[in-house]
Coordinates of C-alpha atoms in Angstrom, one line a residue:
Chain I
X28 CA 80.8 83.1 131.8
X29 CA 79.5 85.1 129.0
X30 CA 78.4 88.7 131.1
X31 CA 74.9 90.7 129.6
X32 CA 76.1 93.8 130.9
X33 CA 77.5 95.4 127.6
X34 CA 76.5 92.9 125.2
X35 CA 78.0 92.8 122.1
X36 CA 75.3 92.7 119.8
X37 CA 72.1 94.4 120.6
X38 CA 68.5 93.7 118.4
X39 CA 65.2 95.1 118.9
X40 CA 62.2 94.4 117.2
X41 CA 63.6 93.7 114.0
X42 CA 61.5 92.7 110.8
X43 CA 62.9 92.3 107.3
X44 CA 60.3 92.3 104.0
X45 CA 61.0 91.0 100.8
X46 CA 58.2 92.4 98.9
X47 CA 55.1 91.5 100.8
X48 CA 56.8 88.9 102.2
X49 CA 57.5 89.3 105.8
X50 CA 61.1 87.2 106.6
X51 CA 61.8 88.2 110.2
X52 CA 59.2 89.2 112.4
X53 CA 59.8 91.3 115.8
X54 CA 63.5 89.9 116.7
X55 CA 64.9 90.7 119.5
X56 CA 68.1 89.4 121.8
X57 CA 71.3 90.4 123.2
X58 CA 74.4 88.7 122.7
X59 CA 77.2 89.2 125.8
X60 CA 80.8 89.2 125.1
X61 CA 82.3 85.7 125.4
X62 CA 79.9 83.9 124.3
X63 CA 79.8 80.9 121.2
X64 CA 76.2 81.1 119.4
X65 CA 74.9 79.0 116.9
X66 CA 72.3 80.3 114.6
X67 CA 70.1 77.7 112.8
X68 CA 67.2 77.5 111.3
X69 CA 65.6 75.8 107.6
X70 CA 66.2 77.2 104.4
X71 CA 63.9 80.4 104.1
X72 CA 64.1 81.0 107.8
X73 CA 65.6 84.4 107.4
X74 CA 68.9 83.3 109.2
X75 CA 71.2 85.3 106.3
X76 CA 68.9 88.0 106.3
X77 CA 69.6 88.4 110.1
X78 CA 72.9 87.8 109.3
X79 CA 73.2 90.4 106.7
X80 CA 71.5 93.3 109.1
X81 CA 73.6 92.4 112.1
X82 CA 76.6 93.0 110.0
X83 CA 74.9 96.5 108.0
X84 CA 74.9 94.8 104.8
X85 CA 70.9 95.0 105.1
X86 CA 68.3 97.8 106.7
X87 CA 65.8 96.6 108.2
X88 CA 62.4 97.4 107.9
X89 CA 61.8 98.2 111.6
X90 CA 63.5 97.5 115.1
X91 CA 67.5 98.5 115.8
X92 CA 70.8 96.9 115.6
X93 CA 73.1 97.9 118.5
X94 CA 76.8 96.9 118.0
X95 CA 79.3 97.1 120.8
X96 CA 77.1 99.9 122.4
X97 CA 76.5 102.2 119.0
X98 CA 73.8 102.3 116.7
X99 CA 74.9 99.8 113.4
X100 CA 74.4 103.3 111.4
X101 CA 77.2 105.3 113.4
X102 CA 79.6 102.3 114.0
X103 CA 83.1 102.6 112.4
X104 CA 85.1 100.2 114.1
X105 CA 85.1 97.2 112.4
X106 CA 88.0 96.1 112.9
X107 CA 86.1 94.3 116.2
X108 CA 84.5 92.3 113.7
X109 CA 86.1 89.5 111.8
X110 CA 83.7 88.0 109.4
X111 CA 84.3 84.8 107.6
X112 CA 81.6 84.6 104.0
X113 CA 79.9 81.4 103.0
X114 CA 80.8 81.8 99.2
X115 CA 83.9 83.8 98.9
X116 CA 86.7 82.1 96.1
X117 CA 84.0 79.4 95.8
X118 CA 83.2 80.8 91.7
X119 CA 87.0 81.7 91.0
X120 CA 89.9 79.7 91.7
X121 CA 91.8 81.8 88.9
X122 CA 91.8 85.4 91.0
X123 CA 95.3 86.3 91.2
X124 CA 96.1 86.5 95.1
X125 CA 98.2 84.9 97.5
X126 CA 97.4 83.9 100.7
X127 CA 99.6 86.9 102.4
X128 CA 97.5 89.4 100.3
X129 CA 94.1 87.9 101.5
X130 CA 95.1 88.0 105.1
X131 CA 96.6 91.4 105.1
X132 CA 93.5 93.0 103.5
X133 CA 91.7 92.1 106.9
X134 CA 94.1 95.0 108.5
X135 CA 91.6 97.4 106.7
X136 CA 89.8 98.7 109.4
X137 CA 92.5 99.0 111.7
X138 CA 95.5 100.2 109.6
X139 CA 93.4 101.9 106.2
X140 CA 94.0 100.9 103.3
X141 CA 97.0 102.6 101.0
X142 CA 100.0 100.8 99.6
X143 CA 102.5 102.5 102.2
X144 CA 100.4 101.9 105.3
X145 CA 101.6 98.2 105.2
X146 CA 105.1 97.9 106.3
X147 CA 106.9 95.0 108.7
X148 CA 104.4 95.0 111.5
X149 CA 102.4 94.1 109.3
X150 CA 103.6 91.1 108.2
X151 CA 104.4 90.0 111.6
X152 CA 100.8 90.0 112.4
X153 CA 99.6 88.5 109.0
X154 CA 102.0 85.8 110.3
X155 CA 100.9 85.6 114.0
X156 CA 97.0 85.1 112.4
X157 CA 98.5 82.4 109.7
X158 CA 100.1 80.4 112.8
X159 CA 97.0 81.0 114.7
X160 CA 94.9 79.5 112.4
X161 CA 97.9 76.7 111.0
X162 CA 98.2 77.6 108.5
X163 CA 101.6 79.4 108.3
X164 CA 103.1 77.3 105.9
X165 CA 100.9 78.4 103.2
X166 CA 101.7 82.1 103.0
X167 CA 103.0 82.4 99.5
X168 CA 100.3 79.9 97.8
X169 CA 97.8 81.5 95.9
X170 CA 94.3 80.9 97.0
X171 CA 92.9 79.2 93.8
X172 CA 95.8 76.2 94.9
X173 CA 94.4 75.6 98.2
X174 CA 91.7 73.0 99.8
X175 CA 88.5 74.0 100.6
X176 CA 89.8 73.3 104.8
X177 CA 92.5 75.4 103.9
X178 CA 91.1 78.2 101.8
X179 CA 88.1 79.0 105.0
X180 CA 91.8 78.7 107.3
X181 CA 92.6 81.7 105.4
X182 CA 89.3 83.7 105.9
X183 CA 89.3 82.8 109.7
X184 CA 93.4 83.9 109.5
X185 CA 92.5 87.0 107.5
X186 CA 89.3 87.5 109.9
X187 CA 91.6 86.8 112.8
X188 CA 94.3 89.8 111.8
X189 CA 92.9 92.7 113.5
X190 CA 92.3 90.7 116.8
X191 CA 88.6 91.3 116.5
X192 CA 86.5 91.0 119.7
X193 CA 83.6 89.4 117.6
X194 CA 84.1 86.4 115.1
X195 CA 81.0 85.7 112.6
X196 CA 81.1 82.6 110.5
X197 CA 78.5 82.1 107.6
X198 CA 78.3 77.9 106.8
X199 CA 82.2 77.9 107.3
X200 CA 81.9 73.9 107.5
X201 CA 79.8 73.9 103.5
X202 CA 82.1 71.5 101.4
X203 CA 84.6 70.1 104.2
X204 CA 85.2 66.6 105.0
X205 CA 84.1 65.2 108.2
X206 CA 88.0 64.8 109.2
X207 CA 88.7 68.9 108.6
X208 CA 85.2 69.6 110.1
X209 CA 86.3 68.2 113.4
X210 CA 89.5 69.9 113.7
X211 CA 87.8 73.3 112.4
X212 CA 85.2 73.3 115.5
X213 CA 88.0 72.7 118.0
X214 CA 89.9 75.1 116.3
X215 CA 86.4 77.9 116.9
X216 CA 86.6 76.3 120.6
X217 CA 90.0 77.2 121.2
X218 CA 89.2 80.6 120.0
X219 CA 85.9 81.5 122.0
X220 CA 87.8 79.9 125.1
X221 CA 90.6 82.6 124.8
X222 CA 88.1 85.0 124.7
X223 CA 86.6 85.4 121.5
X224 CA 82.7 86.2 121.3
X225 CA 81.1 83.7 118.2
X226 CA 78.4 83.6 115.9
X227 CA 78.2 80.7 113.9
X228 CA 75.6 80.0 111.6
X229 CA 74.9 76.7 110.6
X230 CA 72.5 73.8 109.2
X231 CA 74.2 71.3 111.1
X232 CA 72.3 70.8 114.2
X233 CA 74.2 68.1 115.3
X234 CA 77.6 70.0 115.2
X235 CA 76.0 72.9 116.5
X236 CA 74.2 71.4 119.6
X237 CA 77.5 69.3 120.3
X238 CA 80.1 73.0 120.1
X239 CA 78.1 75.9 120.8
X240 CA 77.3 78.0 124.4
X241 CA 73.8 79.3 123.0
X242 CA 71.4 78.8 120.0
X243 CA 69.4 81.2 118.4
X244 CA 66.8 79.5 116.5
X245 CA 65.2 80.9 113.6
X246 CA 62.0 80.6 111.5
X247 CA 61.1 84.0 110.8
X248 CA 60.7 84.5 114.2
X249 CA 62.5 83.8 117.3
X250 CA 61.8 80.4 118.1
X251 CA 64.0 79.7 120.7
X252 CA 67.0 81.6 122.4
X253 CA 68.9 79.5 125.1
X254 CA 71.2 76.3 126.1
X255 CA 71.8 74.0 122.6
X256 CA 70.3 71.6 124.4
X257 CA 66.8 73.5 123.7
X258 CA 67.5 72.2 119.7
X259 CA 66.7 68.5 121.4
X260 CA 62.9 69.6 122.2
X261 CA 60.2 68.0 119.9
X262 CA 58.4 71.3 120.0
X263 CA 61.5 73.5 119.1
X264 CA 62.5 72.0 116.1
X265 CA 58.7 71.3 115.3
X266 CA 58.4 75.3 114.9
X267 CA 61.9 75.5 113.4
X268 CA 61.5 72.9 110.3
X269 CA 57.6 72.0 110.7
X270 CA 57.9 68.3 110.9
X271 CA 59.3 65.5 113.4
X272 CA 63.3 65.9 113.2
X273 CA 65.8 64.4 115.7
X274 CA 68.9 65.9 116.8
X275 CA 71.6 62.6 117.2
X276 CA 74.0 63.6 119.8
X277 CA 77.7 62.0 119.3
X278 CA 80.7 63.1 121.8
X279 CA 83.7 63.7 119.0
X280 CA 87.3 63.7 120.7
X281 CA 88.8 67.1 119.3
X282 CA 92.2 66.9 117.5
X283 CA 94.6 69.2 118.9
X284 CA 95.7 71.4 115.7
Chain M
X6 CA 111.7 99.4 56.8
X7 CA 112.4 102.9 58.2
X8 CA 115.4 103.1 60.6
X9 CA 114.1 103.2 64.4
X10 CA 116.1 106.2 65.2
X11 CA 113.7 108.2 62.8
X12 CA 110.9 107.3 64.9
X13 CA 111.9 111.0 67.3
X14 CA 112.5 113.2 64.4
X15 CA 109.1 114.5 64.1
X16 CA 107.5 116.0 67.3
X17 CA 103.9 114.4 66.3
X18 CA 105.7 111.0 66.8
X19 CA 107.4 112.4 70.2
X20 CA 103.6 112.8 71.2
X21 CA 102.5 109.9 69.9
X22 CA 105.3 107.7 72.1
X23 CA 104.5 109.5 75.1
X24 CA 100.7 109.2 75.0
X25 CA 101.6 105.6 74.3
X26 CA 103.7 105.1 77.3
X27 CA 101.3 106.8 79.7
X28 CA 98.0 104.6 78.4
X29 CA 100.4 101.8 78.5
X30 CA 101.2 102.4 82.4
X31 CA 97.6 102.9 82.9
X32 CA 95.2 100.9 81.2
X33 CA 96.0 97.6 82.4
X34 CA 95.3 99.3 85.9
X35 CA 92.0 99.9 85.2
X36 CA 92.0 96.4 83.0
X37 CA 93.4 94.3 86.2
X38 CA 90.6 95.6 88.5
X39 CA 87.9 94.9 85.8
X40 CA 88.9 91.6 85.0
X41 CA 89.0 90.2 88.6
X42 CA 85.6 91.7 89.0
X43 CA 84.2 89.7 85.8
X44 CA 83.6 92.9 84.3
X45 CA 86.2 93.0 81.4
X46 CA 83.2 94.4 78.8
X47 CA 82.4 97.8 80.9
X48 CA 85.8 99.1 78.6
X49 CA 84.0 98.1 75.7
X50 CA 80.8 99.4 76.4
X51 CA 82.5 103.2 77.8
X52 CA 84.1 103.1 74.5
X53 CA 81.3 103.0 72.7
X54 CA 79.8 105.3 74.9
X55 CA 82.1 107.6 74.3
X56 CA 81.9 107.7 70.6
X57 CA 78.4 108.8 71.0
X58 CA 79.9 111.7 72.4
X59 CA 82.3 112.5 69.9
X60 CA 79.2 112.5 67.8
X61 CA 77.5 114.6 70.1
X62 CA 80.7 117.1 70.4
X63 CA 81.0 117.7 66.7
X64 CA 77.3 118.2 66.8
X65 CA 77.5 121.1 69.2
X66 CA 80.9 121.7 68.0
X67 CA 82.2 121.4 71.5
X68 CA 86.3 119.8 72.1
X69 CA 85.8 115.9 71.0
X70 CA 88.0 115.0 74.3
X71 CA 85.1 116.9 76.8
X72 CA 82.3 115.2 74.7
X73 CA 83.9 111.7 75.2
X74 CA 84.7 112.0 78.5
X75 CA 81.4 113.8 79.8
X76 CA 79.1 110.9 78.2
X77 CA 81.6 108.1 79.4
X78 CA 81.1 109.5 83.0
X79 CA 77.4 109.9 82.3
X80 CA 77.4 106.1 81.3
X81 CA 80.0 104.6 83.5
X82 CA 77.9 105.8 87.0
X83 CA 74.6 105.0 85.0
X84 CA 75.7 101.5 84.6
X85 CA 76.9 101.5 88.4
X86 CA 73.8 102.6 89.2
X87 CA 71.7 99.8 87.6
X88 CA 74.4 97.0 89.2
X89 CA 73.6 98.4 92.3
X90 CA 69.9 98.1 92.0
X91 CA 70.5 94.3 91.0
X92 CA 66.9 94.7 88.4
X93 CA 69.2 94.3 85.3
X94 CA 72.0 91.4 85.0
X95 CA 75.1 93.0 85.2
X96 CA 76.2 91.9 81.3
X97 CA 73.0 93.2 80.7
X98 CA 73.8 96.7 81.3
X99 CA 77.1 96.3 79.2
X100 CA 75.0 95.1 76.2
X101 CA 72.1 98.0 76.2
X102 CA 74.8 100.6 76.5
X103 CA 77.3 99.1 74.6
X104 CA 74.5 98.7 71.3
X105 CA 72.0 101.4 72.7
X106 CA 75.3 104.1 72.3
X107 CA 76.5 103.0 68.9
X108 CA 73.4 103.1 67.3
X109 CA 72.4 106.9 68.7
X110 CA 76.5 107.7 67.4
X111 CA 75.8 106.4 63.8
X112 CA 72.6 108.5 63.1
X113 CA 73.9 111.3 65.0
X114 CA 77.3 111.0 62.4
X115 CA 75.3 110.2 59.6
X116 CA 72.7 113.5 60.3
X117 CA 75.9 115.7 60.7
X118 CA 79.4 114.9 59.2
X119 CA 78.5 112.2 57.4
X120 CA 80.2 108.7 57.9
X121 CA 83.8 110.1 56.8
X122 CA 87.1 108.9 57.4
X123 CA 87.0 111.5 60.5
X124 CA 85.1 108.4 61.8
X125 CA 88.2 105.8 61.6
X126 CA 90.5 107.5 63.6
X127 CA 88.0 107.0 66.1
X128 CA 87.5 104.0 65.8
X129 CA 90.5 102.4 65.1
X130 CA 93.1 105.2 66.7
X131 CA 95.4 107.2 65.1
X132 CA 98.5 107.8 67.3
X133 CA 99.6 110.4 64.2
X134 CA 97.1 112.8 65.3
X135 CA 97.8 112.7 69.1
X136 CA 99.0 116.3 70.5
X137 CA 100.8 118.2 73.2
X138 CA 97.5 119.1 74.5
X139 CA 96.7 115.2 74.6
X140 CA 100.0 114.2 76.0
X141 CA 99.6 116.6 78.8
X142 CA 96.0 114.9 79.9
X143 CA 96.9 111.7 79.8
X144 CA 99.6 112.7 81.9
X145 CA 97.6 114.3 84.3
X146 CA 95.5 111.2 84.5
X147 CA 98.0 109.0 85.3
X148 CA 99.0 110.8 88.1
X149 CA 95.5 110.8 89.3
X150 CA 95.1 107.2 88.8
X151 CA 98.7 106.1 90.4
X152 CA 97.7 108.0 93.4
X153 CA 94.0 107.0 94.0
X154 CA 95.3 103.4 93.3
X155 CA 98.0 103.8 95.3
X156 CA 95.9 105.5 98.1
X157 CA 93.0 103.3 98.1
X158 CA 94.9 99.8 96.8
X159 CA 93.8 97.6 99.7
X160 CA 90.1 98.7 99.7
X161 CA 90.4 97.9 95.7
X162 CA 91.7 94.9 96.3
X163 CA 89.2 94.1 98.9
X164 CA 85.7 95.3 96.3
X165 CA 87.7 93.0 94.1
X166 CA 87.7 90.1 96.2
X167 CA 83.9 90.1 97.8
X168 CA 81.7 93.7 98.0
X169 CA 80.3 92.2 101.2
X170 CA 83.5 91.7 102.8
X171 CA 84.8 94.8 101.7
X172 CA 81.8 96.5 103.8
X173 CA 82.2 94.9 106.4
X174 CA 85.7 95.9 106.8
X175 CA 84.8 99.1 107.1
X176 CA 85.5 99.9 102.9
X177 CA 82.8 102.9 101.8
X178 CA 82.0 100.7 98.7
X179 CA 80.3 103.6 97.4
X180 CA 82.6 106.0 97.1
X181 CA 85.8 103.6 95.8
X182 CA 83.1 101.9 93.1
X183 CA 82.6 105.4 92.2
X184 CA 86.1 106.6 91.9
X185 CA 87.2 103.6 90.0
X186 CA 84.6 103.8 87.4
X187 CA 85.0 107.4 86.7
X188 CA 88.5 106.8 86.4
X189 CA 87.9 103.7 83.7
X190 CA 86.0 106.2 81.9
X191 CA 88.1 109.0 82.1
X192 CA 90.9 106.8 80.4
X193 CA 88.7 105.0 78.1
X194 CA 88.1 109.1 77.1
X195 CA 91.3 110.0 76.7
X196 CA 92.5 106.9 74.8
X197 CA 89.7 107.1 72.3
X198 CA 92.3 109.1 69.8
X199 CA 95.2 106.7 70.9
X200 CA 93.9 103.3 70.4
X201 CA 90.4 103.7 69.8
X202 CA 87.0 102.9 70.4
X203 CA 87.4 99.0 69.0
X204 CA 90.6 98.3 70.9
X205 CA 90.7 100.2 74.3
X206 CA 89.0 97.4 76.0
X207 CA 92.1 94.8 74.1
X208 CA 94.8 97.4 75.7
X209 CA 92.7 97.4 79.0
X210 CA 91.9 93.2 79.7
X211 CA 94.8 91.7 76.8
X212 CA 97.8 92.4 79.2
X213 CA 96.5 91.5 82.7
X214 CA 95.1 88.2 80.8
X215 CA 98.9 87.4 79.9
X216 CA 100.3 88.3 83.5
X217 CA 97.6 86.0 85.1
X218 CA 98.8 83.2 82.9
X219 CA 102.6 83.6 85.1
X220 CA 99.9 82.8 88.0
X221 CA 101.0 84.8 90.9
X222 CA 99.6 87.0 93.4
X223 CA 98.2 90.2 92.9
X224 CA 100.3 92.8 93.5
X225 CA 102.7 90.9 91.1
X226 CA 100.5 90.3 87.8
X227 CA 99.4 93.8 88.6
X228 CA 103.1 94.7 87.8
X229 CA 103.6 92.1 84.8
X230 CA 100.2 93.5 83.1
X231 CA 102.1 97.0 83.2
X232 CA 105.1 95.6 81.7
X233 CA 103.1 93.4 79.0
X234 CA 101.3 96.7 78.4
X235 CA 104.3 98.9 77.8
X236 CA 105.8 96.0 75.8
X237 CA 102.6 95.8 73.3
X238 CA 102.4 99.4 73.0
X239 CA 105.9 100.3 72.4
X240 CA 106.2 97.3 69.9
X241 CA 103.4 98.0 68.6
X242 CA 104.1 101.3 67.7
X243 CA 107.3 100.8 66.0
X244 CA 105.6 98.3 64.0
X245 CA 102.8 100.2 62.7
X246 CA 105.5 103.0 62.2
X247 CA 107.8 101.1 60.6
X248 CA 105.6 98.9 58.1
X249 CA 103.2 101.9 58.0
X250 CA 100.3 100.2 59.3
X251 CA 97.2 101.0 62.2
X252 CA 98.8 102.1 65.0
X253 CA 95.9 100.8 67.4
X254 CA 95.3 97.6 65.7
X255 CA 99.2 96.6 65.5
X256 CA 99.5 97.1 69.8
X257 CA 96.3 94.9 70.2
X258 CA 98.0 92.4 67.8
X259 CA 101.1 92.2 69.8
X260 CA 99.2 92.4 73.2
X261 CA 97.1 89.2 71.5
X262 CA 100.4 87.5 70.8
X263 CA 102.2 88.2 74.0
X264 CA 98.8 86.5 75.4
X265 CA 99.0 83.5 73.2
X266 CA 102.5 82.9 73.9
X267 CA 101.6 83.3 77.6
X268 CA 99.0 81.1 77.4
X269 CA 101.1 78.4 75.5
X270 CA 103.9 78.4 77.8
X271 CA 101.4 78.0 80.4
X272 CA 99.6 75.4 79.4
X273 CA 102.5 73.4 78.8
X274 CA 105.5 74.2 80.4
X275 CA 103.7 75.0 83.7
X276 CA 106.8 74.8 86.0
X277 CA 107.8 78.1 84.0
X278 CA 104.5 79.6 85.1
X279 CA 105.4 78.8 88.9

């Protein structure tokens, strides 16, 4: 049972401005270790914005971001955080990397970063995330070879590496058939049930309402903050998306990976 | 054609090899980390950049070398700058320093020495000219370069991959995007006499082009851009020497071949590509 006590992630009154243009207004919530969130909202709801300032990429205009207890400004341990990109390798198949090189670099925050500091241990780890994420037989491939399932198996292997405490997945599931979809959100579920706190943010509220704890739902403002099964009510996802939308509900059996 | 074993008689060509060997080791260095970050032009545009100031050196008749390298610094964090601000497209910036920097350099040449054959060398390199004092900066910068590359590879690697993802590793993006780029334009400085202004960016992007065609990871067509590097210059040079022809111009040429013969075999013998 996720525990509020020393939540991982810590928001208060946070608003965002692009130009004039207010895109989050006055957000705050706590987010307690253990715990699998989904964050949705429309296009233009400010859900990468929030993204972008829970993970420092982005100041926002007012309001503080609390991470693991410190003040986003004065945290250096982010090696707790694995982060898995929407777009990464999605413009370039023809950078020259393999897949060992990709997962290694996510040792940076734990290890640094200079040739020498990466000896066996190392790769014994960069092989413990590969199986993790099954994906161990790939090692040597370079990334530009891979599936789309596959290449966003390496990001979760790479974000995996340093045994973060905190996993954050931006649209992970864009460009994946239905068949590696399915497998992917067991694989997250496996995950969060060993222990590992989630954010995943995602347009696909059926998914979402069917694999997440929690949903945090977004439209410039906190709309709601609760069980998924909030994401069913008429008058949520009126204020999320402004017009009648219906959330299908389908059990899925999960593969076993 | 001259025997090969002439080539070390003369100590001017005992520079000239040396300077050679050290751009070839690290140019395609800077190159591999410029390509992979679509940014293969910012060579180009520092060279340019740094003509202007040779210009500006022999106008205040300061050492060419400190007038090539201070503007090239100027420009390189100047053009950092406006990436980071995201109001100009990043080609852009390349373009209005690359054409904004040639233009001052021409009137500034033509006001003061005149548009002489002074000019050439830097433009098209002149490894007959190269000397001790040369050698020994280049060799300094090498070292400086192996060891911040060596030091900082995995956070390179990482800026290369995705800036975002490199922050939130914990990578100061600032300070390794700054370090790189004075680098770049400390080399594109100091091989301004070597290869010159026109080629630099060939010797810089040419090579790691022919060891991406091999298709293999990165820490491996980091090393097979060195040794396509070494192999241009070093043919190169004994070409120009021994048919008595540009020096600069004759290592892009074989850097341009090696690429074509690269891309040829990958396109269609791809099993030897891997």
């Amino acid at each position: 049972m996720p525990s509020l006590e020393h939540p991982i992630i810590e928001t208060e009154h946070i608003s965002f401005f692009y130009g004039k243009e207010e895109v989050l207004h006055d957000i705050s919530f706590a987010i307690p270790r253990g715990d699998y969130i989904g964050l949705v909202g429309s296009n233009g709801s400010g859900k990468t914005t929030l993204l972008r300032i829970l993970l420092g990429l982005t100041k926002p205009a007012t309001g503080s971001v609390q991470l693991f207890g410190t003040p986003i400004g004065n945290f250096r341990q982010w090696q707790k955080i694995g982060y898995v990109p929407q777009n990464v390798f999605r413009g370039d198949m023809n950078f020259p990397a393999t897949v060992q090189e990709v997962v290694e670099s996510g040792h940076l925050g734990a290890r640094g970063g200079s040739l020498c500091q990466f000896g066996k241990g190392v790769c014994a780890e960069v092989r413990r995330a590969l199986e993790r994420a099954d994906i161990a037989h790939l090692i040597g491939k370079r990334i530009g070879e891979l599936s789309g399932g596959e290449r966003q198996r390496v990001f979760i292997a790479r974000a995996l590496v340093s045994e973060p405490e905190l996993l954050i997945l931006d649209e992970p599931t864009t460009g994946i058939d239905a068949a590696t979809e399915e497998k992917f959100y067991a694989f997250l579920g496996e995950l969060n049930r060993a222990g590992l706190t989630i954010i995943l943010v995602s347009h696909d509220l059926e998914a979402i309402t069917r694999e997440v704890k929690t949903v945090l739902c977004l439209n410039r403002r906190l709309v709601c903050y609760g069980k998924p099964e909030s994401l069913r009510s008429a008058e949520v996802l009126h204020q999320m998306y402004g017009t009648e939308k219906q959330v299908l509900h389908h059990e899925h059996p999960h593969s076993n990976l | 054609m001259t025997s090969i074993t002439q080539l070390f008689q003369f100590d001017f060509l005992i520079n000239a090899f040396q300077a050679g060997v050290l751009l070839a080791l690290i140019a395609p260095i800077i190159g591999m980390f410029l390509v992979v970050r679509r940014y293969s032009l910012l060579a180009d545009a520092l060279a340019h950049v740094s003509l202007l100031g040779v210009a500006l050196a022999l106008l205040f008749q300061i050492p060419v070398f400190i007038g090539a390298l201070c503007a090239s610094i100027l420009a390189a964090l100047g053009m950092e700058r406006l990436r980071i601000e995201g109001r100009v497209l990043g080609e852009s910036i390349i373009a209005l320093f690359l054409s904004s920097s040639l233009a001052l350099s021409v009137v500034i040449l033509s006001a003061t020495t005149g548009l002489n054959a002074n000019l050439l060398s830097y433009l098209f390199g002149s490894l007959t000219t190269v000397s001790t004092g040369d050698v020994t900066i280049l060799a300094v910068l090498a070292a400086v370069i192996v060891a911040f590359f060596g030091f900082f590879y995995r956070q390179l690697f990482l800026f290369a991959l995705d800036e975002d993802l490199a922050r939130v590793s914990g990578v100061r993006v600032r300070m390794v995007s700054n370090g790189f780029i004075i680098l770049a334009a400390a080399t594109v400085a100091a091989a301004l006499q070597i290869v010159g202004t026109l080629l630099i960016g060939a010797l810089m992007v040419v090579p790691v082009l022919t060891a991406m065609q091999w298709q293999r990871g990165f820490r491996m067509t980091l090393f097979l851009s060195v040794i396509f590097s070494l192999l241009s210059v070093l043919t190169g040079f004994v070409l120009a020497y021994a048919l008595d022809l540009a020096s600069g111009g004759m290592i892009v040429i074989v850097a341009v071949a090696l690429f074509v013969c690269a891309y040829i075999a990958n396109r269609f013998f791809p099993k030897l590509a891997g």
